[in-house]
PDB file of C-alpha atoms in Angstrom:
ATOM      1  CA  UNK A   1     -10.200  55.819 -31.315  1.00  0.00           C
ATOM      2  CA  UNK A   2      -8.788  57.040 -27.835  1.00  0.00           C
ATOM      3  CA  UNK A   3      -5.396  57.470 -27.187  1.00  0.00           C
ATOM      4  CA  UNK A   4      -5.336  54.708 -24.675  1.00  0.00           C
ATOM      5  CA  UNK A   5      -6.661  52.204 -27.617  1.00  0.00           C
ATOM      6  CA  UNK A   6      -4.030  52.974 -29.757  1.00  0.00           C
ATOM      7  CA  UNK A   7      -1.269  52.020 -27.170  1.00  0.00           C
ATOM      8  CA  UNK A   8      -2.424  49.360 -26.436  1.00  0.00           C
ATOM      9  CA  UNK A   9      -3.123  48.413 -30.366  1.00  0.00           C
ATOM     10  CA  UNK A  10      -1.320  45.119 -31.733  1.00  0.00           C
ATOM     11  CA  UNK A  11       2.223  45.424 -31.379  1.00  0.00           C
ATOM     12  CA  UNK A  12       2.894  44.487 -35.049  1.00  0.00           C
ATOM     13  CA  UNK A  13      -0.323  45.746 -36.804  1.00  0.00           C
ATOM     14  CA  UNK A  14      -0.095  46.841 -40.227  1.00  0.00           C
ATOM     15  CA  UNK A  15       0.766  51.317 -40.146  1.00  0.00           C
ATOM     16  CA  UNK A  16      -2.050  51.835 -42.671  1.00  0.00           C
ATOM     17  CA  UNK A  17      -4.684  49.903 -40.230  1.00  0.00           C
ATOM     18  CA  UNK A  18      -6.128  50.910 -37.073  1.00  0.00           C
ATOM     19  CA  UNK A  19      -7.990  48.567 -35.686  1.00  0.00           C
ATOM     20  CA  UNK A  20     -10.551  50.137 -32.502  1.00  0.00           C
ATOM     21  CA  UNK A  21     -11.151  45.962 -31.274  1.00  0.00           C
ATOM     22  CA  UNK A  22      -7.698  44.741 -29.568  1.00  0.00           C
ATOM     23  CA  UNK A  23      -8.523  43.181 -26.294  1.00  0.00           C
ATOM     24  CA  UNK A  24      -6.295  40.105 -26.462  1.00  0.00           C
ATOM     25  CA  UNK A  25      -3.120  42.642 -26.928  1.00  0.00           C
ATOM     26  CA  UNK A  26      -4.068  44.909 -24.128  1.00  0.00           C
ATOM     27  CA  UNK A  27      -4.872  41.766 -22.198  1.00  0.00           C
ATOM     28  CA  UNK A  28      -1.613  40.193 -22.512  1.00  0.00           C
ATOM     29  CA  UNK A  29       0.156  43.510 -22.245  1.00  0.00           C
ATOM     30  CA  UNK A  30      -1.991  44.029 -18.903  1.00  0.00           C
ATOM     31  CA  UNK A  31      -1.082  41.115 -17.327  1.00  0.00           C
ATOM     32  CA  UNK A  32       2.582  41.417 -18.802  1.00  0.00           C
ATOM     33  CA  UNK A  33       2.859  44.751 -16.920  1.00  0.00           C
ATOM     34  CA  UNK A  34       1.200  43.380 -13.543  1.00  0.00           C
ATOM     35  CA  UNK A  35       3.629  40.779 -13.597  1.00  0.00           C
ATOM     36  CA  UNK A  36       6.448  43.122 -13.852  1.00  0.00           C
ATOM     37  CA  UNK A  37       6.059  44.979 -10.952  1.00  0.00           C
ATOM     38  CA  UNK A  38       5.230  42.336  -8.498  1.00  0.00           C
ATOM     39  CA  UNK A  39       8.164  40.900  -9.802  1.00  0.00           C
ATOM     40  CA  UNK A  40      10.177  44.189  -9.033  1.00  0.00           C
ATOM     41  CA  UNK A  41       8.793  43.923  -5.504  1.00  0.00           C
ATOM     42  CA  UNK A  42       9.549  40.523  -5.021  1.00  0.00           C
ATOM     43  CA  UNK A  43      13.257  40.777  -6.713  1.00  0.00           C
ATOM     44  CA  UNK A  44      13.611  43.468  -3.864  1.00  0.00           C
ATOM     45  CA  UNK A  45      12.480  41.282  -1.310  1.00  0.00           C
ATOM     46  CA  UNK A  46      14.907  39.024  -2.545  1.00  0.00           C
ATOM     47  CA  UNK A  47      18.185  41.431  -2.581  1.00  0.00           C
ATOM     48  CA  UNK A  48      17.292  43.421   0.580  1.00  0.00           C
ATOM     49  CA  UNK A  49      16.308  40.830   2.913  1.00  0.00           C
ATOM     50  CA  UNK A  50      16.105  37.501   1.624  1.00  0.00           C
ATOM     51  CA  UNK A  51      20.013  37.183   0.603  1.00  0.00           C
ATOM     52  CA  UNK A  52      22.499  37.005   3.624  1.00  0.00           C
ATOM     53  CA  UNK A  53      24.838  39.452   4.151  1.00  0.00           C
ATOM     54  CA  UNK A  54      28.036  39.323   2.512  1.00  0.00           C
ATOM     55  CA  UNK A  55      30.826  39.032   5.622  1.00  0.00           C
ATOM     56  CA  UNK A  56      33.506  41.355   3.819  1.00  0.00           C
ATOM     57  CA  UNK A  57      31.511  44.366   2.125  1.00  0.00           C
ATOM     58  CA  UNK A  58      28.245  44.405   4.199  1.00  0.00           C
ATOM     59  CA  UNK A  59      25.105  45.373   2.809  1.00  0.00           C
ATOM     60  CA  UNK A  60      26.325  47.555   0.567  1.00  0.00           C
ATOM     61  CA  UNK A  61      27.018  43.993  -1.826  1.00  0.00           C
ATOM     62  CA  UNK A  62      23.111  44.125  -2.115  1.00  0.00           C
ATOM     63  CA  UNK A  63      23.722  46.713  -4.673  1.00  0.00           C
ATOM     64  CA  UNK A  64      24.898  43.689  -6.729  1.00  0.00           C
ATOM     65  CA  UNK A  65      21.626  41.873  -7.402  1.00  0.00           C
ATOM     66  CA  UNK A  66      20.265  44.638  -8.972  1.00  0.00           C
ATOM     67  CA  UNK A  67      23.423  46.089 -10.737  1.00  0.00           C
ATOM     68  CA  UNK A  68      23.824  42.879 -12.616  1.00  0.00           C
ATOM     69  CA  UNK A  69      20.052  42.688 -13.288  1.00  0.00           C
ATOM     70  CA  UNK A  70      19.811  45.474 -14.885  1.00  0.00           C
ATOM     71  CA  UNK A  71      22.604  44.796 -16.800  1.00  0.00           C
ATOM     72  CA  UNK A  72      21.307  41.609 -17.811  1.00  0.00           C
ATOM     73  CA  UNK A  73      17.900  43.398 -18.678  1.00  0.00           C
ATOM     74  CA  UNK A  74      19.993  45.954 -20.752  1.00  0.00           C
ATOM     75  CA  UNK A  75      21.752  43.206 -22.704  1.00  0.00           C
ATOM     76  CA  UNK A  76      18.220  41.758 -23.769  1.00  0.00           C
ATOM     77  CA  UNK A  77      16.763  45.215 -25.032  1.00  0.00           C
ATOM     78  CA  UNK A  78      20.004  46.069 -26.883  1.00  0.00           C
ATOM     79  CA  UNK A  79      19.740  42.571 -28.340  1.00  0.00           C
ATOM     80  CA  UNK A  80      16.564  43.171 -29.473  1.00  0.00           C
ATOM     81  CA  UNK A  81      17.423  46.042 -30.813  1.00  0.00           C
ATOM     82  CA  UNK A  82      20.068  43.975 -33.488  1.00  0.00           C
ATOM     83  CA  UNK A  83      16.899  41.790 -34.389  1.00  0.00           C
ATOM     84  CA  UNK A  84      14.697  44.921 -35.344  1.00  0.00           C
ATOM     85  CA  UNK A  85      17.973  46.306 -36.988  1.00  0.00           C
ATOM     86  CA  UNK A  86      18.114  43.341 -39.660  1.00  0.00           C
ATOM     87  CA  UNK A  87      14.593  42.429 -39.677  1.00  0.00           C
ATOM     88  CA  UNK A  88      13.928  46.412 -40.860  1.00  0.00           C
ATOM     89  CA  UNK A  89      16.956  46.227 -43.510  1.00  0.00           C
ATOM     90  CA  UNK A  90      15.454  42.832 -45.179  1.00  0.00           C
ATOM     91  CA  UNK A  91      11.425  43.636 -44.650  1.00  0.00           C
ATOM     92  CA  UNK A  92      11.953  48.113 -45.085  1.00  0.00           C
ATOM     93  CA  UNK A  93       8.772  47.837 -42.615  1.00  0.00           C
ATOM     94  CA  UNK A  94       8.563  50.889 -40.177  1.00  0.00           C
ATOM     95  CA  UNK A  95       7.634  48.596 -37.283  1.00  0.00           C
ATOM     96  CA  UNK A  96      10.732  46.649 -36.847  1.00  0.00           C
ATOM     97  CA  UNK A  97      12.224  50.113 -36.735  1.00  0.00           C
ATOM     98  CA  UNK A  98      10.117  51.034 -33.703  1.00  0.00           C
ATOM     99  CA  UNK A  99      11.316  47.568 -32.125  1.00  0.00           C
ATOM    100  CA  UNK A 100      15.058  48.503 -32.274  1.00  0.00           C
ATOM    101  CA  UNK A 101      14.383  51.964 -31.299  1.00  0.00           C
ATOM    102  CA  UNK A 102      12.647  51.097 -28.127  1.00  0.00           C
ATOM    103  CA  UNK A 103      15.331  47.886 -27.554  1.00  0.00           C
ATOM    104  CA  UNK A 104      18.108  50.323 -27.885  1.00  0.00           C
ATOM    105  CA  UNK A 105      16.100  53.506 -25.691  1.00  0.00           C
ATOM    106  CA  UNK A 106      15.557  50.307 -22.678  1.00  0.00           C
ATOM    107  CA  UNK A 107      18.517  49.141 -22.854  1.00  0.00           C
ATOM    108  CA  UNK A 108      20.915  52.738 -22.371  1.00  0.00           C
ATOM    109  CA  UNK A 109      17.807  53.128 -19.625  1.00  0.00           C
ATOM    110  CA  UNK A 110      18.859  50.161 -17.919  1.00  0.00           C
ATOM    111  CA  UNK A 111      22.467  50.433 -18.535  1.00  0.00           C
ATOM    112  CA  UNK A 112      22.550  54.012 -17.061  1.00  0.00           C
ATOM    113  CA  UNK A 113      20.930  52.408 -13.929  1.00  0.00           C
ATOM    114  CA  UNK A 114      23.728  49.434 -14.091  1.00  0.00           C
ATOM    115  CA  UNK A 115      26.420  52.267 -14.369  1.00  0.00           C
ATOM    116  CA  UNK A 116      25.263  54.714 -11.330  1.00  0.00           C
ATOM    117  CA  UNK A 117      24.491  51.344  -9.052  1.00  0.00           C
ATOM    118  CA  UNK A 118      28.324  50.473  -9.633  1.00  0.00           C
ATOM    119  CA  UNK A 119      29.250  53.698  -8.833  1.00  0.00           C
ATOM    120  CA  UNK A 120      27.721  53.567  -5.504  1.00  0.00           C
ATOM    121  CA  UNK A 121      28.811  50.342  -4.526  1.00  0.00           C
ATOM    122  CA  UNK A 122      32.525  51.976  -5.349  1.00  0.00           C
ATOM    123  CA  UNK A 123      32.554  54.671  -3.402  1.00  0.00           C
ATOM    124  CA  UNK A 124      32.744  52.519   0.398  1.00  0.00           C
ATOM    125  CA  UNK A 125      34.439  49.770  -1.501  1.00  0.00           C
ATOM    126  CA  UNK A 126      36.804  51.148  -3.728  1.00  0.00           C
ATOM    127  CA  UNK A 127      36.850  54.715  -2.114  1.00  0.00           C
ATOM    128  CA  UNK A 128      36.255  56.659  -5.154  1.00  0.00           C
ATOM    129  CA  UNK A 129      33.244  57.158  -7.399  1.00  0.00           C
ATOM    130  CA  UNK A 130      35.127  55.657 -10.440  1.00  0.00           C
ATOM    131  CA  UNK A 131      38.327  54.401 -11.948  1.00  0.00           C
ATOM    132  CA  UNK A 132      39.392  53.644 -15.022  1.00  0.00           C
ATOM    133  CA  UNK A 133      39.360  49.375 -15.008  1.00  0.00           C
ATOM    134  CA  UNK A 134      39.102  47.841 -17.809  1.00  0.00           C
ATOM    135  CA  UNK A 135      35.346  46.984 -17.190  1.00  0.00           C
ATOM    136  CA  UNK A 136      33.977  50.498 -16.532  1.00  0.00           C
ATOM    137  CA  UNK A 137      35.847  52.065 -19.389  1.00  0.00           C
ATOM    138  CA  UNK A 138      34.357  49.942 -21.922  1.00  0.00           C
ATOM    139  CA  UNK A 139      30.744  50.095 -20.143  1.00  0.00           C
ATOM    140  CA  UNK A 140      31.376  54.487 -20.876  1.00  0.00           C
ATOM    141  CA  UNK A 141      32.124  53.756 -24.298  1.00  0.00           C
ATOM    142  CA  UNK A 142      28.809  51.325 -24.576  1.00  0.00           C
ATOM    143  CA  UNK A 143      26.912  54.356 -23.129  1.00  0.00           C
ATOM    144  CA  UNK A 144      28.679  56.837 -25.387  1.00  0.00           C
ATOM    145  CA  UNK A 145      28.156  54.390 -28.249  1.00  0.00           C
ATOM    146  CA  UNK A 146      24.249  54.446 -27.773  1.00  0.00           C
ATOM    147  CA  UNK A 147      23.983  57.911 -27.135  1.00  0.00           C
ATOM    148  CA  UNK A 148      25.295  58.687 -30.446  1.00  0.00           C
ATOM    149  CA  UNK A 149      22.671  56.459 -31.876  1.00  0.00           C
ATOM    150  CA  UNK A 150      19.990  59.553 -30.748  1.00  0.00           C
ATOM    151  CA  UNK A 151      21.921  62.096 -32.416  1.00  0.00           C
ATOM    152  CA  UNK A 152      22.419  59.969 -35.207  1.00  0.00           C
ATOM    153  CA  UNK A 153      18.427  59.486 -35.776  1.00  0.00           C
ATOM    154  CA  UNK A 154      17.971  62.981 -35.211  1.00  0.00           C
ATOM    155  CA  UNK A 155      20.148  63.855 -38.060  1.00  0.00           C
ATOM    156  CA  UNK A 156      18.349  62.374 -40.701  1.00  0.00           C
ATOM    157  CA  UNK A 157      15.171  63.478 -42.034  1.00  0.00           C
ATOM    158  CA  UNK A 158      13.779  60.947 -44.139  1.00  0.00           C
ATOM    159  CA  UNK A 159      12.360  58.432 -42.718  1.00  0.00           C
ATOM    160  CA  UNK A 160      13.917  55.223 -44.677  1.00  0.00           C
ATOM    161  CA  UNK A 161      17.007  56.461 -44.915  1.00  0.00           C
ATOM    162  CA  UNK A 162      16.897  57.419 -41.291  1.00  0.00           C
ATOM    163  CA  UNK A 163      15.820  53.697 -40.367  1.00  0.00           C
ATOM    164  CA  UNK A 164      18.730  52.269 -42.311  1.00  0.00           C
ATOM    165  CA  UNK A 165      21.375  54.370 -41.094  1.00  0.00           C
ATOM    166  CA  UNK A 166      19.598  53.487 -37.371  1.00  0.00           C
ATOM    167  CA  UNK A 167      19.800  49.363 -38.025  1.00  0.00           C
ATOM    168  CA  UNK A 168      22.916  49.624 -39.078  1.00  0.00           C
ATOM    169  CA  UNK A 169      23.934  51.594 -35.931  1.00  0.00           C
ATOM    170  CA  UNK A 170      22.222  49.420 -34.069  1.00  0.00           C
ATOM    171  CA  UNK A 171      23.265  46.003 -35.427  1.00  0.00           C
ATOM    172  CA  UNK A 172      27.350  47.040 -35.380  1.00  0.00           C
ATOM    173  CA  UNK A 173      26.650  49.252 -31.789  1.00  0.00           C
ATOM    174  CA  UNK A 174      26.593  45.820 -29.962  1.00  0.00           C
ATOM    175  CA  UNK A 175      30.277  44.668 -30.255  1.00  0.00           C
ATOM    176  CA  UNK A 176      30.092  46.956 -27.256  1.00  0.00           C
ATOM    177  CA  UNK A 177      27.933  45.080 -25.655  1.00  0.00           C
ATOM    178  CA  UNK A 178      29.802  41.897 -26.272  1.00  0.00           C
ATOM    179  CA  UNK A 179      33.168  43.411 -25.270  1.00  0.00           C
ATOM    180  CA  UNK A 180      31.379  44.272 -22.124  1.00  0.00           C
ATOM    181  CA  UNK A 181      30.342  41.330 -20.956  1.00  0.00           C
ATOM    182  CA  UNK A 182      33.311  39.569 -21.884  1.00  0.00           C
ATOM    183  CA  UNK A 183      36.249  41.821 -21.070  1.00  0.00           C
ATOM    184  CA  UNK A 184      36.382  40.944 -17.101  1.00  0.00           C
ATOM    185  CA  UNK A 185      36.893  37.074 -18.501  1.00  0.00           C
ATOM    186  CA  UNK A 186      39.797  37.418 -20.971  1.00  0.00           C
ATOM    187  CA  UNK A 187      41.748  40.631 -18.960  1.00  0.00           C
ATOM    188  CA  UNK A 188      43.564  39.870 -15.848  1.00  0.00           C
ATOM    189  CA  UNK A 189      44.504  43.206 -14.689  1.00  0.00           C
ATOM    190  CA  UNK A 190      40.598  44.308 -14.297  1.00  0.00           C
ATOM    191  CA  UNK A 191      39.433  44.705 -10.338  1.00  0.00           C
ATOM    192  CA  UNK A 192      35.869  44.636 -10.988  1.00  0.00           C
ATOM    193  CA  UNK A 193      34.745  41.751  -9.286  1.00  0.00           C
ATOM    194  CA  UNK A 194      33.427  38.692 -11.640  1.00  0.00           C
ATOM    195  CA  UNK A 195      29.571  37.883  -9.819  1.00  0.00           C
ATOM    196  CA  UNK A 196      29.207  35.044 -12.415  1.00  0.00           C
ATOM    197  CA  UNK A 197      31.970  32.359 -12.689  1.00  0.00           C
ATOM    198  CA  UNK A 198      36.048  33.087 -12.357  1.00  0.00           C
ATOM    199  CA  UNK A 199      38.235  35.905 -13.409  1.00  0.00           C
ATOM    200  CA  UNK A 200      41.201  35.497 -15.202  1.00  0.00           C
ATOM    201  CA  UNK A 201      43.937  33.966 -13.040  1.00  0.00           C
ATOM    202  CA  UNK A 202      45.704  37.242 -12.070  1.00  0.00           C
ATOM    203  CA  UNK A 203      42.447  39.391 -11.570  1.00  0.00           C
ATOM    204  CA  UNK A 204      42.113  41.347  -8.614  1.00  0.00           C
ATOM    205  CA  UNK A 205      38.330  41.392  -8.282  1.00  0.00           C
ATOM    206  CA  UNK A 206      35.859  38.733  -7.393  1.00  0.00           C
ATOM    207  CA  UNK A 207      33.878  37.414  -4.340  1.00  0.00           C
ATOM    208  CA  UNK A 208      31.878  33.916  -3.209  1.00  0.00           C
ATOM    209  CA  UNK A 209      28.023  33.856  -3.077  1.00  0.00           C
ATOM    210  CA  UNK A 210      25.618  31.860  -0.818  1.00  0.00           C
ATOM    211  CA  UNK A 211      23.119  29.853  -2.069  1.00  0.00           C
ATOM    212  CA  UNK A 212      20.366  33.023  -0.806  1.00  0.00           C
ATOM    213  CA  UNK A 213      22.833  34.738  -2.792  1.00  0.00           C
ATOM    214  CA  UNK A 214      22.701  33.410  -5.640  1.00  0.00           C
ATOM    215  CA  UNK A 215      18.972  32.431  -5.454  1.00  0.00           C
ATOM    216  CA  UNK A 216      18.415  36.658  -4.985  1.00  0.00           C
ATOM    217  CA  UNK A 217      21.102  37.225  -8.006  1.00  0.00           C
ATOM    218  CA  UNK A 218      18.948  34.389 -10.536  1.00  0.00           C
ATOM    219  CA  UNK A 219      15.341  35.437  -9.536  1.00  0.00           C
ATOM    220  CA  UNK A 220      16.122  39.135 -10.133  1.00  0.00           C
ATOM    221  CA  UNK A 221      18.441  38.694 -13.171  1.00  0.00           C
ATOM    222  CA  UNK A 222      15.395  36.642 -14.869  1.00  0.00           C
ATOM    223  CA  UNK A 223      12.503  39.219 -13.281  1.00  0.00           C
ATOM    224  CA  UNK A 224      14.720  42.792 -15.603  1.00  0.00           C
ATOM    225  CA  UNK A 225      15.128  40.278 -18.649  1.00  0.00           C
ATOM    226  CA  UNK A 226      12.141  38.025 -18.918  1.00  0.00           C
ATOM    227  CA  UNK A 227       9.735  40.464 -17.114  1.00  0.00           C
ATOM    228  CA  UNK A 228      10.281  44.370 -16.645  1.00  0.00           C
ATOM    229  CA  UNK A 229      12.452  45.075 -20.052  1.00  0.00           C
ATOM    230  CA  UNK A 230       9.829  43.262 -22.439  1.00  0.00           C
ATOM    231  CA  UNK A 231       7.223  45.299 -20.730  1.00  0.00           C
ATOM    232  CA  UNK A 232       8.866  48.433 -21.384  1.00  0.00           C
ATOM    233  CA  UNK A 233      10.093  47.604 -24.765  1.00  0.00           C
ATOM    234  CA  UNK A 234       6.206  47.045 -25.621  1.00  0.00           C
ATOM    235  CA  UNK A 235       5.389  50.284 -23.920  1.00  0.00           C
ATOM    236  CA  UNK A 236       7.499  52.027 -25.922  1.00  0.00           C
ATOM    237  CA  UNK A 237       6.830  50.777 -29.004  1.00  0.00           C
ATOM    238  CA  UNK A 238       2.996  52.052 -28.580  1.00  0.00           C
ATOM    239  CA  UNK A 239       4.349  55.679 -27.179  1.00  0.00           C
ATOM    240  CA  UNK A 240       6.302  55.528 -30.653  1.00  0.00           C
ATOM    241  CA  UNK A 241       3.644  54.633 -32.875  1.00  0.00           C
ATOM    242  CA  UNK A 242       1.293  57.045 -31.079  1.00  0.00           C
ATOM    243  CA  UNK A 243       3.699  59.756 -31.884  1.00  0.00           C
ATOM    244  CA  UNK A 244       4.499  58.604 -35.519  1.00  0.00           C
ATOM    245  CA  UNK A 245       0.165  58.815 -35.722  1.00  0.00           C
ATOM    246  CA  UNK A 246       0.599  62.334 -33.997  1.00  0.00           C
ATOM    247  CA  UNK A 247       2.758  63.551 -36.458  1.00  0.00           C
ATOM    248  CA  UNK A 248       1.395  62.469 -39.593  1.00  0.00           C
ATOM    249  CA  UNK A 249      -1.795  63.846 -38.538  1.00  0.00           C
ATOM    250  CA  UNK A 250       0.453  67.010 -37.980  1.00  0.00           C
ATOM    251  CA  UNK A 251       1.424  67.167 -41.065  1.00  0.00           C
ATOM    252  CA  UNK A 252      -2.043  66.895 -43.050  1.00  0.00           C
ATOM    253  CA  UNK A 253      -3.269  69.318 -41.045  1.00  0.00           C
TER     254      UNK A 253
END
């Protein structure tokens, strides 16, 4: 069976089986993948020329449609992640493993890209790379968070005990994630701007959207979550079980 076949095998086929006939899978991974990009392209038609420009910060407030996408995209994989977390505590089946593994690798992807976009859009806003509001502290300690999830996987060499020390990681990492995405709502000395909704009363951050601007915020919010981070969830999971395959294989040898 070629190595292409086995990535694109059946996302939650039984470890012992290898099947060589998966053309459905592939298929709807295919397509899955086609639709991602040209949804990439189109959510940066959307941000870069489609939205208006925003009167006070210029085009530099196009960073925003894609900061809060991937964000949005990131909060979807690291969900995910939680459901393969419990699922592989109650079932002890490797693959549900993989799925939280590949959530949780997405997500810090994304939220890496959601963290250096914001840092951009600082710098001619805010005139500094970074400060220490409310919003981006907690978003470090998210990152920090999952990146001790790696080291913690890579501490552990048995593989079930490894898994359950992961899901539990996994499922308690995302009071981060919550704290996140909720901290600009409930703090009113933050000065990151709220896209979505109002601020506390006393916040100093937050700006009004256009209709184009919210139309380019929506389509390319839905495009990272629905679109882009299932696609590279499912990629992942099949570069994961290809290497699990490697290494057993390894190993007999």
């Amino acid at each position: 069976m070629s190595a292409l076949q086995r990535l694109t095998s059946p996302i939650f086929a039984p470890d012992e089986q290898i099947t060589s006939g998966t053309p459905r899978a592939a298929w709807v991974l295919n397509i899955l993948t086609v639709l991602a990009v040209v949804g990439f392209a189109v959510g940066l038609y959307m941000g870069l020329v489609y939205a208006g420009m925003d009167t006070l910060q210029g085009n530099v407030q196009r960073i925003f449609y894609f900061h809060v996408a991937t964000f949005s995209g990131g909060f979807i994989a690291f969900g995910t992640a939680v459901v393969g977390g419990i699922l592989y505590l109650v079932t002890r089946n490797p693959r549900w493993d993989r799925l939280s593994l590949s959530g949780i690798e997405v997500g810090f992807f994304l939220s890496l890209i959601t963290l250096v976009t914001g840092m951009v859009w600082a710098r001619p806003i805010w005139n500094t790379w970074w400060t220490w509001d409310p919003r981006l502290t907690l978003m470090m300690i998210m990152m920090l968070t999952y990146a001790a999830y790696f080291m913690l996987r890579s501490a552990f060499e048995n593989g079930d005990k490894k898994r359950r020390m992961a899901s539990v990681y996994a499922i308690l990492a995302f009071i981060t994630v919550i704290m996140t995405l909720v901290i600009i709502r409930v703090r009113p000395d933050t000065i990151h701007p709220a896209v979505i909704g109002s601020s506390p009363v006393n916040a100093e951050g937050g700006f009004s959207m256009t209709d184009t601007m919210t139309t380019a915020l929506g389509i390319n919010s839905f495009i990272f979550s629905c679109l882009i981070t299932p696609a590279l969830i499912w990629w992942r999971i099949r570069l994961e079980r290809l290497h699990e395959q490697a290494n057993h294989l390894r190993a007999q040898l």
